[in-house]
Amino acid sequence: MRIKPRGSQFFQLLADAAANLVTATALLRDLTEAPPPDREAIAARLHEVEHAGDDLTHTIMVELNSTFVTPFDREDIQALAARIDDVLDFVDTAADLAVLYRLDKFPPGTDGMLRVLCRAAELTAESMPGLSKVGELSPYWIEINALENEADHTYRRMLADLFQPGADALEVLKAKEVVEQFELAADGFEHVADVVQTIAVKES
């Protein structure tokens, strides 16, 4: 008989961290749809969400150092918390750059990319409470992988549109940096799913 592990607080902490991603991606979507004068206030709210995510990551690390028996390997809990925090950083950076660069408009494809990011955040948040039965989460990482492939395709199209002849070089460079953060966030969601899949393999 397998002894039930202690340290179940990690499930709630990771679920809270993932829920933060839903808020963050929704704010980023709002920012991309808002007129330039309204973006700074939205970016400020997103930055508060990012700070809350940092606090959650810190709490998880403190708990790791004070918990004798954890639900699964310590390095996997640490990796999962760090990968979730990475996504939040990419989303926050995208918003910050858009405001700092005074981006006039977002390139075509932004709405599709934000749809992918918001869906990936929802999937991640829905799946984290299921870590106690991680072997049942295969639909989660399969869909995340499909979304990341869609994001890659969208990212390439966005770059192609940006580098059309006659485009303003400075505006292209500013938009490109923001779009790269979108892509990094999409990749980051896949990295979160990869850690979950690794845990599932170890627990099987």
PDB file of N, CA and C in Angstrom, residues 82-137:
ATOM      1  N   ALA A  82       8.670  27.442 -11.164  1.00  0.00           N
ATOM      2  CA  ALA A  82       9.532  28.340 -11.942  1.00  0.00           C
ATOM      3  C   ALA A  82       9.015  28.530 -13.360  1.00  0.00           C
ATOM      4  N   ARG A  83       8.527  27.445 -13.989  1.00  0.00           N
ATOM      5  CA  ARG A  83       8.035  27.563 -15.354  1.00  0.00           C
ATOM      6  C   ARG A  83       6.754  28.399 -15.413  1.00  0.00           C
ATOM      7  N   ILE A  84       5.880  28.249 -14.408  1.00  0.00           N
ATOM      8  CA  ILE A  84       4.681  29.083 -14.346  1.00  0.00           C
ATOM      9  C   ILE A  84       5.079  30.549 -14.196  1.00  0.00           C
ATOM     10  N   ASP A  85       6.055  30.801 -13.334  1.00  0.00           N
ATOM     11  CA  ASP A  85       6.535  32.166 -13.124  1.00  0.00           C
ATOM     12  C   ASP A  85       7.161  32.736 -14.395  1.00  0.00           C
ATOM     13  N   ASP A  86       7.841  31.909 -15.167  1.00  0.00           N
ATOM     14  CA  ASP A  86       8.430  32.357 -16.436  1.00  0.00           C
ATOM     15  C   ASP A  86       7.356  32.880 -17.386  1.00  0.00           C
ATOM     16  N   VAL A  87       6.253  32.134 -17.501  1.00  0.00           N
ATOM     17  CA  VAL A  87       5.177  32.565 -18.398  1.00  0.00           C
ATOM     18  C   VAL A  87       4.648  33.926 -17.960  1.00  0.00           C
ATOM     19  N   LEU A  88       4.440  34.071 -16.668  1.00  0.00           N
ATOM     20  CA  LEU A  88       3.943  35.338 -16.141  1.00  0.00           C
ATOM     21  C   LEU A  88       4.905  36.483 -16.462  1.00  0.00           C
ATOM     22  N   ASP A  89       6.194  36.220 -16.369  1.00  0.00           N
ATOM     23  CA  ASP A  89       7.194  37.239 -16.707  1.00  0.00           C
ATOM     24  C   ASP A  89       7.117  37.640 -18.172  1.00  0.00           C
ATOM     25  N   PHE A  90       6.957  36.666 -19.064  1.00  0.00           N
ATOM     26  CA  PHE A  90       6.878  36.967 -20.495  1.00  0.00           C
ATOM     27  C   PHE A  90       5.640  37.815 -20.807  1.00  0.00           C
ATOM     28  N   VAL A  91       4.517  37.477 -20.187  1.00  0.00           N
ATOM     29  CA  VAL A  91       3.278  38.237 -20.407  1.00  0.00           C
ATOM     30  C   VAL A  91       3.439  39.663 -19.896  1.00  0.00           C
ATOM     31  N   ASP A  92       4.017  39.797 -18.715  1.00  0.00           N
ATOM     32  CA  ASP A  92       4.242  41.127 -18.135  1.00  0.00           C
ATOM     33  C   ASP A  92       5.203  41.943 -18.989  1.00  0.00           C
ATOM     34  N   THR A  93       6.247  41.309 -19.491  1.00  0.00           N
ATOM     35  CA  THR A  93       7.226  42.014 -20.323  1.00  0.00           C
ATOM     36  C   THR A  93       6.607  42.488 -21.627  1.00  0.00           C
ATOM     37  N   ALA A  94       5.746  41.672 -22.222  1.00  0.00           N
ATOM     38  CA  ALA A  94       5.070  42.063 -23.464  1.00  0.00           C
ATOM     39  C   ALA A  94       4.267  43.342 -23.246  1.00  0.00           C
ATOM     40  N   ALA A  95       3.522  43.387 -22.153  1.00  0.00           N
ATOM     41  CA  ALA A  95       2.726  44.580 -21.855  1.00  0.00           C
ATOM     42  C   ALA A  95       3.623  45.779 -21.582  1.00  0.00           C
ATOM     43  N   ASP A  96       4.675  45.557 -20.815  1.00  0.00           N
ATOM     44  CA  ASP A  96       5.590  46.642 -20.458  1.00  0.00           C
ATOM     45  C   ASP A  96       6.248  47.245 -21.698  1.00  0.00           C
ATOM     46  N   LEU A  97       6.708  46.391 -22.597  1.00  0.00           N
ATOM     47  CA  LEU A  97       7.365  46.881 -23.815  1.00  0.00           C
ATOM     48  C   LEU A  97       6.392  47.651 -24.708  1.00  0.00           C
ATOM     49  N   ALA A  98       5.171  47.146 -24.801  1.00  0.00           N
ATOM     50  CA  ALA A  98       4.181  47.831 -25.640  1.00  0.00           C
ATOM     51  C   ALA A  98       3.955  49.260 -25.149  1.00  0.00           C
ATOM     52  N   VAL A  99       3.952  49.434 -23.831  1.00  0.00           N
ATOM     53  CA  VAL A  99       3.742  50.766 -23.257  1.00  0.00           C
ATOM     54  C   VAL A  99       5.003  51.610 -23.395  1.00  0.00           C
ATOM     55  N   LEU A 100       6.152  51.039 -23.022  1.00  0.00           N
ATOM     56  CA  LEU A 100       7.400  51.805 -23.062  1.00  0.00           C
ATOM     57  C   LEU A 100       7.758  52.244 -24.473  1.00  0.00           C
ATOM     58  N   TYR A 101       7.494  51.372 -25.454  1.00  0.00           N
ATOM     59  CA  TYR A 101       7.818  51.691 -26.844  1.00  0.00           C
ATOM     60  C   TYR A 101       6.750  52.550 -27.514  1.00  0.00           C
ATOM     61  N   ARG A 102       5.642  52.811 -26.792  1.00  0.00           N
ATOM     62  CA  ARG A 102       4.522  53.571 -27.360  1.00  0.00           C
ATOM     63  C   ARG A 102       4.116  52.970 -28.713  1.00  0.00           C
ATOM     64  N   LEU A 103       3.928  51.676 -28.680  1.00  0.00           N
ATOM     65  CA  LEU A 103       3.555  50.965 -29.906  1.00  0.00           C
ATOM     66  C   LEU A 103       2.257  51.536 -30.461  1.00  0.00           C
ATOM     67  N   ASP A 104       2.290  51.941 -31.702  1.00  0.00           N
ATOM     68  CA  ASP A 104       1.128  52.580 -32.308  1.00  0.00           C
ATOM     69  C   ASP A 104      -0.021  51.581 -32.444  1.00  0.00           C
ATOM     70  N   LYS A 105       0.273  50.425 -33.012  1.00  0.00           N
ATOM     71  CA  LYS A 105      -0.747  49.383 -33.154  1.00  0.00           C
ATOM     72  C   LYS A 105      -0.067  48.019 -33.153  1.00  0.00           C
ATOM     73  N   PHE A 106      -0.820  47.008 -32.783  1.00  0.00           N
ATOM     74  CA  PHE A 106      -0.296  45.646 -32.773  1.00  0.00           C
ATOM     75  C   PHE A 106      -0.464  45.028 -34.157  1.00  0.00           C
ATOM     76  N   PRO A 107       0.471  44.183 -34.551  1.00  0.00           N
ATOM     77  CA  PRO A 107       0.425  43.626 -35.908  1.00  0.00           C
ATOM     78  C   PRO A 107      -0.718  42.648 -36.095  1.00  0.00           C
ATOM     79  N   PRO A 108      -1.116  42.407 -37.344  1.00  0.00           N
ATOM     80  CA  PRO A 108      -2.130  41.385 -37.626  1.00  0.00           C
ATOM     81  C   PRO A 108      -1.709  40.044 -37.033  1.00  0.00           C
ATOM     82  N   GLY A 109      -2.667  39.323 -36.510  1.00  0.00           N
ATOM     83  CA  GLY A 109      -2.376  38.040 -35.885  1.00  0.00           C
ATOM     84  C   GLY A 109      -2.331  38.113 -34.367  1.00  0.00           C
ATOM     85  N   THR A 110      -2.293  39.350 -33.830  1.00  0.00           N
ATOM     86  CA  THR A 110      -2.225  39.505 -32.380  1.00  0.00           C
ATOM     87  C   THR A 110      -3.451  38.893 -31.698  1.00  0.00           C
ATOM     88  N   ASP A 111      -4.633  39.095 -32.293  1.00  0.00           N
ATOM     89  CA  ASP A 111      -5.842  38.538 -31.676  1.00  0.00           C
ATOM     90  C   ASP A 111      -5.784  37.016 -31.625  1.00  0.00           C
ATOM     91  N   GLY A 112      -5.258  36.393 -32.680  1.00  0.00           N
ATOM     92  CA  GLY A 112      -5.121  34.942 -32.690  1.00  0.00           C
ATOM     93  C   GLY A 112      -4.112  34.454 -31.668  1.00  0.00           C
ATOM     94  N   MET A 113      -3.003  35.171 -31.542  1.00  0.00           N
ATOM     95  CA  MET A 113      -1.986  34.795 -30.569  1.00  0.00           C
ATOM     96  C   MET A 113      -2.519  34.924 -29.146  1.00  0.00           C
ATOM     97  N   LEU A 114      -3.268  35.978 -28.874  1.00  0.00           N
ATOM     98  CA  LEU A 114      -3.821  36.163 -27.530  1.00  0.00           C
ATOM     99  C   LEU A 114      -4.907  35.146 -27.231  1.00  0.00           C
ATOM    100  N   ARG A 115      -5.629  34.728 -28.249  1.00  0.00           N
ATOM    101  CA  ARG A 115      -6.610  33.652 -28.033  1.00  0.00           C
ATOM    102  C   ARG A 115      -5.900  32.385 -27.583  1.00  0.00           C
ATOM    103  N   VAL A 116      -4.774  32.073 -28.226  1.00  0.00           N
ATOM    104  CA  VAL A 116      -3.990  30.895 -27.850  1.00  0.00           C
ATOM    105  C   VAL A 116      -3.480  31.020 -26.417  1.00  0.00           C
ATOM    106  N   LEU A 117      -2.936  32.174 -26.077  1.00  0.00           N
ATOM    107  CA  LEU A 117      -2.381  32.358 -24.742  1.00  0.00           C
ATOM    108  C   LEU A 117      -3.464  32.265 -23.672  1.00  0.00           C
ATOM    109  N   CYS A 118      -4.608  32.869 -23.922  1.00  0.00           N
ATOM    110  CA  CYS A 118      -5.694  32.803 -22.942  1.00  0.00           C
ATOM    111  C   CYS A 118      -6.206  31.374 -22.779  1.00  0.00           C
ATOM    112  N   ARG A 119      -6.310  30.653 -23.865  1.00  0.00           N
ATOM    113  CA  ARG A 119      -6.757  29.259 -23.783  1.00  0.00           C
ATOM    114  C   ARG A 119      -5.728  28.407 -23.046  1.00  0.00           C
ATOM    115  N   ALA A 120      -4.462  28.628 -23.321  1.00  0.00           N
ATOM    116  CA  ALA A 120      -3.408  27.870 -22.629  1.00  0.00           C
ATOM    117  C   ALA A 120      -3.433  28.154 -21.135  1.00  0.00           C
ATOM    118  N   ALA A 121      -3.683  29.405 -20.766  1.00  0.00           N
ATOM    119  CA  ALA A 121      -3.770  29.763 -19.349  1.00  0.00           C
ATOM    120  C   ALA A 121      -4.952  29.070 -18.691  1.00  0.00           C
ATOM    121  N   GLU A 122      -6.099  29.063 -19.369  1.00  0.00           N
ATOM    122  CA  GLU A 122      -7.279  28.395 -18.813  1.00  0.00           C
ATOM    123  C   GLU A 122      -7.031  26.907 -18.623  1.00  0.00           C
ATOM    124  N   LEU A 123      -6.429  26.272 -19.607  1.00  0.00           N
ATOM    125  CA  LEU A 123      -6.120  24.845 -19.504  1.00  0.00           C
ATOM    126  C   LEU A 123      -5.183  24.555 -18.339  1.00  0.00           C
ATOM    127  N   THR A 124      -4.162  25.392 -18.197  1.00  0.00           N
ATOM    128  CA  THR A 124      -3.189  25.209 -17.128  1.00  0.00           C
ATOM    129  C   THR A 124      -3.857  25.356 -15.761  1.00  0.00           C
ATOM    130  N   ALA A 125      -4.698  26.378 -15.620  1.00  0.00           N
ATOM    131  CA  ALA A 125      -5.389  26.602 -14.353  1.00  0.00           C
ATOM    132  C   ALA A 125      -6.362  25.473 -14.037  1.00  0.00           C
ATOM    133  N   GLU A 126      -7.036  24.976 -15.058  1.00  0.00           N
ATOM    134  CA  GLU A 126      -7.977  23.873 -14.852  1.00  0.00           C
ATOM    135  C   GLU A 126      -7.267  22.581 -14.464  1.00  0.00           C
ATOM    136  N   SER A 127      -6.025  22.435 -14.918  1.00  0.00           N
ATOM    137  CA  SER A 127      -5.307  21.174 -14.722  1.00  0.00           C
ATOM    138  C   SER A 127      -4.532  21.101 -13.414  1.00  0.00           C
ATOM    139  N   MET A 128      -4.070  22.230 -12.900  1.00  0.00           N
ATOM    140  CA  MET A 128      -3.242  22.188 -11.691  1.00  0.00           C
ATOM    141  C   MET A 128      -3.926  21.514 -10.498  1.00  0.00           C
ATOM    142  N   PRO A 129      -5.234  21.734 -10.268  1.00  0.00           N
ATOM    143  CA  PRO A 129      -5.860  21.028  -9.151  1.00  0.00           C
ATOM    144  C   PRO A 129      -5.859  19.503  -9.327  1.00  0.00           C
ATOM    145  N   GLY A 130      -5.639  19.036 -10.550  1.00  0.00           N
ATOM    146  CA  GLY A 130      -5.615  17.599 -10.818  1.00  0.00           C
ATOM    147  C   GLY A 130      -4.259  16.955 -10.631  1.00  0.00           C
ATOM    148  N   LEU A 131      -3.291  17.693 -10.105  1.00  0.00           N
ATOM    149  CA  LEU A 131      -1.951  17.134  -9.926  1.00  0.00           C
ATOM    150  C   LEU A 131      -1.940  15.946  -8.976  1.00  0.00           C
ATOM    151  N   SER A 132      -2.927  15.885  -8.080  1.00  0.00           N
ATOM    152  CA  SER A 132      -2.986  14.732  -7.170  1.00  0.00           C
ATOM    153  C   SER A 132      -3.304  13.447  -7.923  1.00  0.00           C
ATOM    154  N   LYS A 133      -3.854  13.589  -9.137  1.00  0.00           N
ATOM    155  CA  LYS A 133      -4.100  12.441 -10.019  1.00  0.00           C
ATOM    156  C   LYS A 133      -3.478  12.755 -11.378  1.00  0.00           C
ATOM    157  N   VAL A 134      -2.183  13.002 -11.339  1.00  0.00           N
ATOM    158  CA  VAL A 134      -1.480  13.545 -12.501  1.00  0.00           C
ATOM    159  C   VAL A 134      -1.559  12.643 -13.724  1.00  0.00           C
ATOM    160  N   GLY A 135      -1.732  11.352 -13.517  1.00  0.00           N
ATOM    161  CA  GLY A 135      -1.803  10.436 -14.648  1.00  0.00           C
ATOM    162  C   GLY A 135      -3.016  10.642 -15.532  1.00  0.00           C
ATOM    163  N   GLU A 136      -4.005  11.404 -15.027  1.00  0.00           N
ATOM    164  CA  GLU A 136      -5.229  11.649 -15.794  1.00  0.00           C
ATOM    165  C   GLU A 136      -5.164  12.951 -16.602  1.00  0.00           C
ATOM    166  N   LEU A 137      -4.003  13.601 -16.600  1.00  0.00           N
ATOM    167  CA  LEU A 137      -3.891  14.922 -17.217  1.00  0.00           C
ATOM    168  C   LEU A 137      -3.362  14.902 -18.655  1.00  0.00           C
TER     169      LEU A 137
END
